[in-house]
mmCIF file of C-alpha atoms in Angstrom:
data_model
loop_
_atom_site.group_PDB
_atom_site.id
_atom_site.type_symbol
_atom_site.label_atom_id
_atom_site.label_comp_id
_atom_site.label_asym_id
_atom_site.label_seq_id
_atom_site.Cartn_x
_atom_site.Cartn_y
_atom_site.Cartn_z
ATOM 1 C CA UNK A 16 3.509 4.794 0.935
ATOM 2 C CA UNK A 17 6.627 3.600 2.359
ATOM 3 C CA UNK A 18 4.807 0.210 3.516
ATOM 4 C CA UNK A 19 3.246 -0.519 0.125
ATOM 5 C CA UNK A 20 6.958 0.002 -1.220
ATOM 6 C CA UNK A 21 8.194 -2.388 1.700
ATOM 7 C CA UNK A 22 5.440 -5.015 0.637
ATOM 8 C CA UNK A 23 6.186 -4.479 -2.921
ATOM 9 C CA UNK A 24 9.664 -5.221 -2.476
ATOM 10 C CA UNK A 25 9.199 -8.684 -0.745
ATOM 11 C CA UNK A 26 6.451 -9.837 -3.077
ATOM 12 C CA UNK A 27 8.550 -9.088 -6.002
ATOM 13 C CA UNK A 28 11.778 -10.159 -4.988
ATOM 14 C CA UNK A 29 11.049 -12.795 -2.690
ATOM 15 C CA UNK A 30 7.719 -14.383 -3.631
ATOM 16 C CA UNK A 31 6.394 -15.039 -6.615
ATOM 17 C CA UNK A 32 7.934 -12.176 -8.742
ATOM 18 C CA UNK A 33 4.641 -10.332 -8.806
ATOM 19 C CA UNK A 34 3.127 -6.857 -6.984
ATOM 20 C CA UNK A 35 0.901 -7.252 -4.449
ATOM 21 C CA UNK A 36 -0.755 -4.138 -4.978
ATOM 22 C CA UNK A 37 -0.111 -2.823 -8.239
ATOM 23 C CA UNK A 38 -2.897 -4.853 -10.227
ATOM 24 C CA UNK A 39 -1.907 -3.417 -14.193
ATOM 25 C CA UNK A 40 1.126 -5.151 -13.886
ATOM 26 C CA UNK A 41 -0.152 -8.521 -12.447
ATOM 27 C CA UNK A 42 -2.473 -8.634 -14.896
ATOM 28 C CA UNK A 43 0.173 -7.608 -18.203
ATOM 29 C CA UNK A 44 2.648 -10.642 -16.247
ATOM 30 C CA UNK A 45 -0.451 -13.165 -16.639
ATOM 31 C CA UNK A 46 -0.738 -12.383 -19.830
ATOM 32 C CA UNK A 47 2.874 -13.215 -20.303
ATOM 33 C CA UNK A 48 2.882 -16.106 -18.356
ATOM 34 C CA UNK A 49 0.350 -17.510 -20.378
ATOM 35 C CA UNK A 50 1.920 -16.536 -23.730
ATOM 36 C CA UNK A 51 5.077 -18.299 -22.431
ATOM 37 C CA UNK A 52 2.925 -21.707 -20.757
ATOM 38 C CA UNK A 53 4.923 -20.828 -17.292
ATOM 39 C CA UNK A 54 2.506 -22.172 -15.088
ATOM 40 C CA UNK A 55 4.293 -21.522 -11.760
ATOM 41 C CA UNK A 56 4.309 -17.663 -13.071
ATOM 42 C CA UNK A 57 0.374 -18.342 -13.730
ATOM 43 C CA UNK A 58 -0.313 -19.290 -10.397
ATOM 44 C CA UNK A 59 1.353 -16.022 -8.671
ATOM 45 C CA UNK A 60 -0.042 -13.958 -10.641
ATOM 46 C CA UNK A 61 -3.772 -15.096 -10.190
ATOM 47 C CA UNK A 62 -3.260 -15.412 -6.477
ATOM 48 C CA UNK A 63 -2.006 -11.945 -6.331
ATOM 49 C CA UNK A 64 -5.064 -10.862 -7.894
ATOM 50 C CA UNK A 65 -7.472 -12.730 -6.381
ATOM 51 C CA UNK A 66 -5.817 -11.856 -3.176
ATOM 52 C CA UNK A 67 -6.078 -8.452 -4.022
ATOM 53 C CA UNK A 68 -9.988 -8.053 -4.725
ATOM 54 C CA UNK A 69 -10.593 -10.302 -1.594
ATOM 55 C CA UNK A 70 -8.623 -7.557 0.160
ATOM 56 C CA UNK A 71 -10.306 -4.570 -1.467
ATOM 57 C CA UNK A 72 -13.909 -6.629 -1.491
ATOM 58 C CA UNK A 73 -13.950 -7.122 2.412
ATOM 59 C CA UNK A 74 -12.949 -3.658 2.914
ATOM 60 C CA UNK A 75 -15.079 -2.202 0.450
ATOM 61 C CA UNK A 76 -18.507 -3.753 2.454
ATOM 62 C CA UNK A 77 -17.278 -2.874 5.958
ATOM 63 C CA UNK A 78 -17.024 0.674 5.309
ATOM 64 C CA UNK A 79 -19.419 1.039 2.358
ATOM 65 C CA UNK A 80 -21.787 3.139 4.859
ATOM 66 C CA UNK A 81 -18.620 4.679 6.442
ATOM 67 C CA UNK A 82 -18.646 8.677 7.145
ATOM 68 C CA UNK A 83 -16.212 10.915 8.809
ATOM 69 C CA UNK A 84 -15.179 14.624 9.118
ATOM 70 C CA UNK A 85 -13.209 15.495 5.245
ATOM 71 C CA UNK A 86 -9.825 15.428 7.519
ATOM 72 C CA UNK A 87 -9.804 12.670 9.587
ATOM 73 C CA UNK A 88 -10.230 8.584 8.898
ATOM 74 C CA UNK A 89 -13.686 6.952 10.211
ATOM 75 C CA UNK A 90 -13.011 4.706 12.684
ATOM 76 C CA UNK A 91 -14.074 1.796 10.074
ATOM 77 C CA UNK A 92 -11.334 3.141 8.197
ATOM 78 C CA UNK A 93 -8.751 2.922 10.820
ATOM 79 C CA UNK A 94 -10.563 -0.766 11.997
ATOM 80 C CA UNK A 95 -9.648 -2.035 8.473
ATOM 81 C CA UNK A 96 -6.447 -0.522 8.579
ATOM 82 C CA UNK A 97 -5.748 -1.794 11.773
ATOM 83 C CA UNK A 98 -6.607 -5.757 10.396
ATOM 84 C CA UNK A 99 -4.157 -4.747 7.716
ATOM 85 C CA UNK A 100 -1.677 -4.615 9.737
ATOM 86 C CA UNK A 101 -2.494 -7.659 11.721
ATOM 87 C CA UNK A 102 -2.623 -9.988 8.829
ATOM 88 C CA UNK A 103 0.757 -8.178 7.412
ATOM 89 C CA UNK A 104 1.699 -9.135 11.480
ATOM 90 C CA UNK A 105 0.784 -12.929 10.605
ATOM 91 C CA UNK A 106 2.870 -13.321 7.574
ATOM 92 C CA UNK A 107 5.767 -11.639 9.250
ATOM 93 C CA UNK A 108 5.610 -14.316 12.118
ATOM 94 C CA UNK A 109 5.264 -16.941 9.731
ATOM 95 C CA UNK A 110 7.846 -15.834 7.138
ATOM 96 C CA UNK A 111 10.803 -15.057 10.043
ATOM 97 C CA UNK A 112 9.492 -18.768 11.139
ATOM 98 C CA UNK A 113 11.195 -19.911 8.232
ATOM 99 C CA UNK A 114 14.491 -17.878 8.204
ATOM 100 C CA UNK A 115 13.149 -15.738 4.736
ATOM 101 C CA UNK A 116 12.945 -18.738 2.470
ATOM 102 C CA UNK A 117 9.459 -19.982 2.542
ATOM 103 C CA UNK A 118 8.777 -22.879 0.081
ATOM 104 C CA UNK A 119 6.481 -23.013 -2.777
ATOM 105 C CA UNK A 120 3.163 -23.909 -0.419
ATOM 106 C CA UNK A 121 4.010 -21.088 1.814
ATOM 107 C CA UNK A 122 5.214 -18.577 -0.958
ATOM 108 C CA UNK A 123 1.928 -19.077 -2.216
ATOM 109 C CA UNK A 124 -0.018 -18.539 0.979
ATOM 110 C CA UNK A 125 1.925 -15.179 1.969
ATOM 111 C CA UNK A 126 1.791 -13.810 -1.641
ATOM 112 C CA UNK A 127 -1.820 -14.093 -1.273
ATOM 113 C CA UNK A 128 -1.709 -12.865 1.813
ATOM 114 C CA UNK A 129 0.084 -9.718 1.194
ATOM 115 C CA UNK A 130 -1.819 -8.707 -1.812
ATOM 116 C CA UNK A 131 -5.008 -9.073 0.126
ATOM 117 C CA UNK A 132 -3.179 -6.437 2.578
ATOM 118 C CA UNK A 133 -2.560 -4.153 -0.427
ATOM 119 C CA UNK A 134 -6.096 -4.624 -1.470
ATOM 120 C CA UNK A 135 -7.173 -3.758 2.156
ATOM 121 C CA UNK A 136 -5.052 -0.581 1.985
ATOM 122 C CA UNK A 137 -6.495 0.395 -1.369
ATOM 123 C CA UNK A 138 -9.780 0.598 -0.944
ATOM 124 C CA UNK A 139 -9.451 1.663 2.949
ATOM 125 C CA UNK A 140 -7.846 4.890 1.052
ATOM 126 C CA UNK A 141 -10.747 4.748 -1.498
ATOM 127 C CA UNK A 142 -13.346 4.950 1.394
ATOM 128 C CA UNK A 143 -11.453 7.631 3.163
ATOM 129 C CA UNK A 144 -11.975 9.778 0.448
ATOM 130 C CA UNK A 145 -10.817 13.564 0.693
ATOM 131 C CA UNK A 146 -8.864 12.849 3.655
ATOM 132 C CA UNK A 147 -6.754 9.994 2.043
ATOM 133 C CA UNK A 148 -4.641 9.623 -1.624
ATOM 134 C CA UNK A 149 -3.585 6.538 -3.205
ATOM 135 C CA UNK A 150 -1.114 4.901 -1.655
ATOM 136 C CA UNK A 151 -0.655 1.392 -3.900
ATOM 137 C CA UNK A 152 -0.722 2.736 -7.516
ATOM 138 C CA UNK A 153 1.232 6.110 -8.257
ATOM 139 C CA UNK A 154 1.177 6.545 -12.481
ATOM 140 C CA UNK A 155 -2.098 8.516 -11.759
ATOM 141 C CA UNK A 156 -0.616 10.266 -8.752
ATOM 142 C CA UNK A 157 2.285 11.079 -11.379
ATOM 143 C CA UNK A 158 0.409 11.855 -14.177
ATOM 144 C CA UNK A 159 -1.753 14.561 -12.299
ATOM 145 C CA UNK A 160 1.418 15.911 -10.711
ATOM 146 C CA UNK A 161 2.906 17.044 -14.297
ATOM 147 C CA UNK A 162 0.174 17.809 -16.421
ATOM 148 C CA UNK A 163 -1.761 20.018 -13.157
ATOM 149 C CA UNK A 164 0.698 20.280 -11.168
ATOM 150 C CA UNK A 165 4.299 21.338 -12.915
ATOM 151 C CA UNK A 166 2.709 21.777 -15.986
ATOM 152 C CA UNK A 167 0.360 24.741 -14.281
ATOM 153 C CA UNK A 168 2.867 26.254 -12.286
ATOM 154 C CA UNK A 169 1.487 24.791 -8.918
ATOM 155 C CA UNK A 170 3.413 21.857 -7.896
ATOM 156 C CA UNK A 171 2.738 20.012 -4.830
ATOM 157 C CA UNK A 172 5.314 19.274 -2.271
ATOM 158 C CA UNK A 173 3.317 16.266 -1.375
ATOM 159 C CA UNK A 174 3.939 14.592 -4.542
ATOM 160 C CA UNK A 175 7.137 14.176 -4.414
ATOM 161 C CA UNK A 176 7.396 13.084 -0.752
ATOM 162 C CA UNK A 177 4.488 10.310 -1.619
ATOM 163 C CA UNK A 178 6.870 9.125 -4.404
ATOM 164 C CA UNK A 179 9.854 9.418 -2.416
ATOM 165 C CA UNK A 180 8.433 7.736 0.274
ATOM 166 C CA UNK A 181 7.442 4.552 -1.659
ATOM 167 C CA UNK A 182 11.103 4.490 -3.313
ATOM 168 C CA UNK A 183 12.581 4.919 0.581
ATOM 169 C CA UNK A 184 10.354 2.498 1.549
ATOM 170 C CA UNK A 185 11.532 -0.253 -1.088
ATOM 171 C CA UNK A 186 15.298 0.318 -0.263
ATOM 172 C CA UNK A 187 15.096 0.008 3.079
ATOM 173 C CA UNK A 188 13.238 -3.607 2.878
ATOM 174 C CA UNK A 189 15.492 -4.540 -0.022
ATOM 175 C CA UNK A 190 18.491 -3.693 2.263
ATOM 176 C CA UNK A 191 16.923 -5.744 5.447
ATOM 177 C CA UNK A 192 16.163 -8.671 3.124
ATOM 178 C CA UNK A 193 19.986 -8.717 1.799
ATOM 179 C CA UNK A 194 21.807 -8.569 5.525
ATOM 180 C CA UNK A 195 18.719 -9.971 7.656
ATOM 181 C CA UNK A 196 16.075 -11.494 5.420
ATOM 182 C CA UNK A 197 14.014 -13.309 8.601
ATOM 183 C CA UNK A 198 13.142 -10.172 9.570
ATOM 184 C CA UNK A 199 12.408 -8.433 6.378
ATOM 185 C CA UNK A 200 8.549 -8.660 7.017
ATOM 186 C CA UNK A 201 8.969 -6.508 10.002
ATOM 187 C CA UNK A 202 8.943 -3.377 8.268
ATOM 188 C CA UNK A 203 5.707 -3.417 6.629
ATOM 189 C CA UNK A 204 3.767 -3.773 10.031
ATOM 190 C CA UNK A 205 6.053 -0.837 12.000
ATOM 191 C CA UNK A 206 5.289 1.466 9.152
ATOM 192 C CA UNK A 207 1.558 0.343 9.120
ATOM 193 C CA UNK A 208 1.175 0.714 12.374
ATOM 194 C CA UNK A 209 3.137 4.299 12.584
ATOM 195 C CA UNK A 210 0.656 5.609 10.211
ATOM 196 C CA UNK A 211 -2.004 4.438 12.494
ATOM 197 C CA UNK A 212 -0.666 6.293 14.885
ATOM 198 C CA UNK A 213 -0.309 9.414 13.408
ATOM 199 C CA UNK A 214 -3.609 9.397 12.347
ATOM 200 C CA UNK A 215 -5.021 8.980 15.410
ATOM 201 C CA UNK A 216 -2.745 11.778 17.225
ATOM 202 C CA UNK A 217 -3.923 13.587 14.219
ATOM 203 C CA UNK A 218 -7.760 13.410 14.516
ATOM 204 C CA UNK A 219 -7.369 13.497 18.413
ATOM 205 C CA UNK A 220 -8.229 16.661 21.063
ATOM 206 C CA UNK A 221 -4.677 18.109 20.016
ATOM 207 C CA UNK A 222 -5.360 18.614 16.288
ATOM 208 C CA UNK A 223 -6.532 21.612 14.973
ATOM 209 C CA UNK A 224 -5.852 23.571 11.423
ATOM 210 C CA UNK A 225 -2.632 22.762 9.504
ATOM 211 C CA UNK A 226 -1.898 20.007 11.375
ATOM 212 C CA UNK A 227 -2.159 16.350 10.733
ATOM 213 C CA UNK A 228 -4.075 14.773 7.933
ATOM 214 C CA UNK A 229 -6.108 17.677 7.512
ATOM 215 C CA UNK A 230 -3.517 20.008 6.349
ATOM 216 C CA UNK A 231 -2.010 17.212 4.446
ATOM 217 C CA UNK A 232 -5.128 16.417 2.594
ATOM 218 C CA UNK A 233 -5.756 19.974 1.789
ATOM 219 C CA UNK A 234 -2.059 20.018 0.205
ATOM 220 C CA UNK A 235 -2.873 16.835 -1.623
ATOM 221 C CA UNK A 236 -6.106 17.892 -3.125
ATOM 222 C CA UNK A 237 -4.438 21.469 -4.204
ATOM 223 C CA UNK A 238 -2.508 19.201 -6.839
ATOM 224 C CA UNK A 239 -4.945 16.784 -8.408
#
């Protein structure tokens, strides 16, 4: 969560004023591009989307025959994960390269970059299934929480740390890109690759009931 917030922030604020992984809102800023004949707008939001289903398309076929315990990630899971966080490595090398203030070309070529990272993430978390949750688009995540979760009494503490976590994530790259902005792509990769981590602690000789992402994904599926 906190890396798609990280990601989020740097796309937005830094690219081409677009999400990498939040799709609804790429496609409603198209729309207004469009509407307003802004054709550099145009061209950031397509490549965010198109990076985005390239992302989600590859993943989708390497782990379309994927199958793992309902707690722990398949190791195609983790693979795609893991090239995630490479290519989120390559566009931090290449955006501290050029001090934080890429040009147009290379805008371009890390925006659709990163959203094919997003897209990787997305539909990593789709093939995962009971032992992942969303971790690029949160209205849903939101919407479940209040109407099943508050609204019956049995709120998740998950929730709210997933949300949190995004938010957390977002300041902390917005604050890196205001005092050291080379090194604002950084952040993304650690936190990518700390989740790998924990995963793989997780799913390892040493985990057992209520720990790891087993007893997280039971928490999680309590609230949906």
């Amino acid at each position: 969560m906190a890396a798609s917030g990280a990601v989020e922030t740097i796309s937005f604020t830094a690219l081409d004023r677009v999400f990498a992984g939040v799709m609804t809102s790429n496609l409603a800023l198209l729309g207004m591009a469009v509407g307003r004949a802004q054709g550099s707008a145009v061209t950031g939001a397509v490549l965010a989307l198109g990076g985005f289903g390239l992302g989600a398309g590859v993943t989708a076929g390497l782990t379309r025959r994927a199958s793992s315990p309902p707690a722990h990630w398949s190791g195609r899971v983790t693979a795609c994960l893991a090239g995630e966080a490479a290519l989120l490595g390559a566009g931090a090398g290449v955006w501290a390269a050029l001090g934080g203030t890429p040009g147009e070309s290379a805008r371009n070529a890390l925006q659709f970059g990163a959203a094919a990272a997003m897209g990787i993430q997305a539909a990593a978390m789709v093939a995962a299934g009971r032992s992942a949750a969303p971790t690029t688009y949160l209205t849903g995540t939101l919407a479940t929480y209040i109407v099943k979760g508050v609204g019956a009494g049995r709120p998740s503490r998950w929730v709210p740390a997933r949300l949190g976590a995004m938010s957390v994530g977002a300041g902390i790259c917005m604050a890196v890109l205001r005092t050291a902005p080379a090194w604002a792509g950084v952040l993304p990769v650690a936190l990518v690759a700390c989740a790998l981590l924990a995963a793989r602690a997780a799913s390892g000789p040493g985990s057992g009931p209520g720990r790891g992402p087993a007893s997280w994904s039971r928490l999680t599926r309590r609230s949906r």
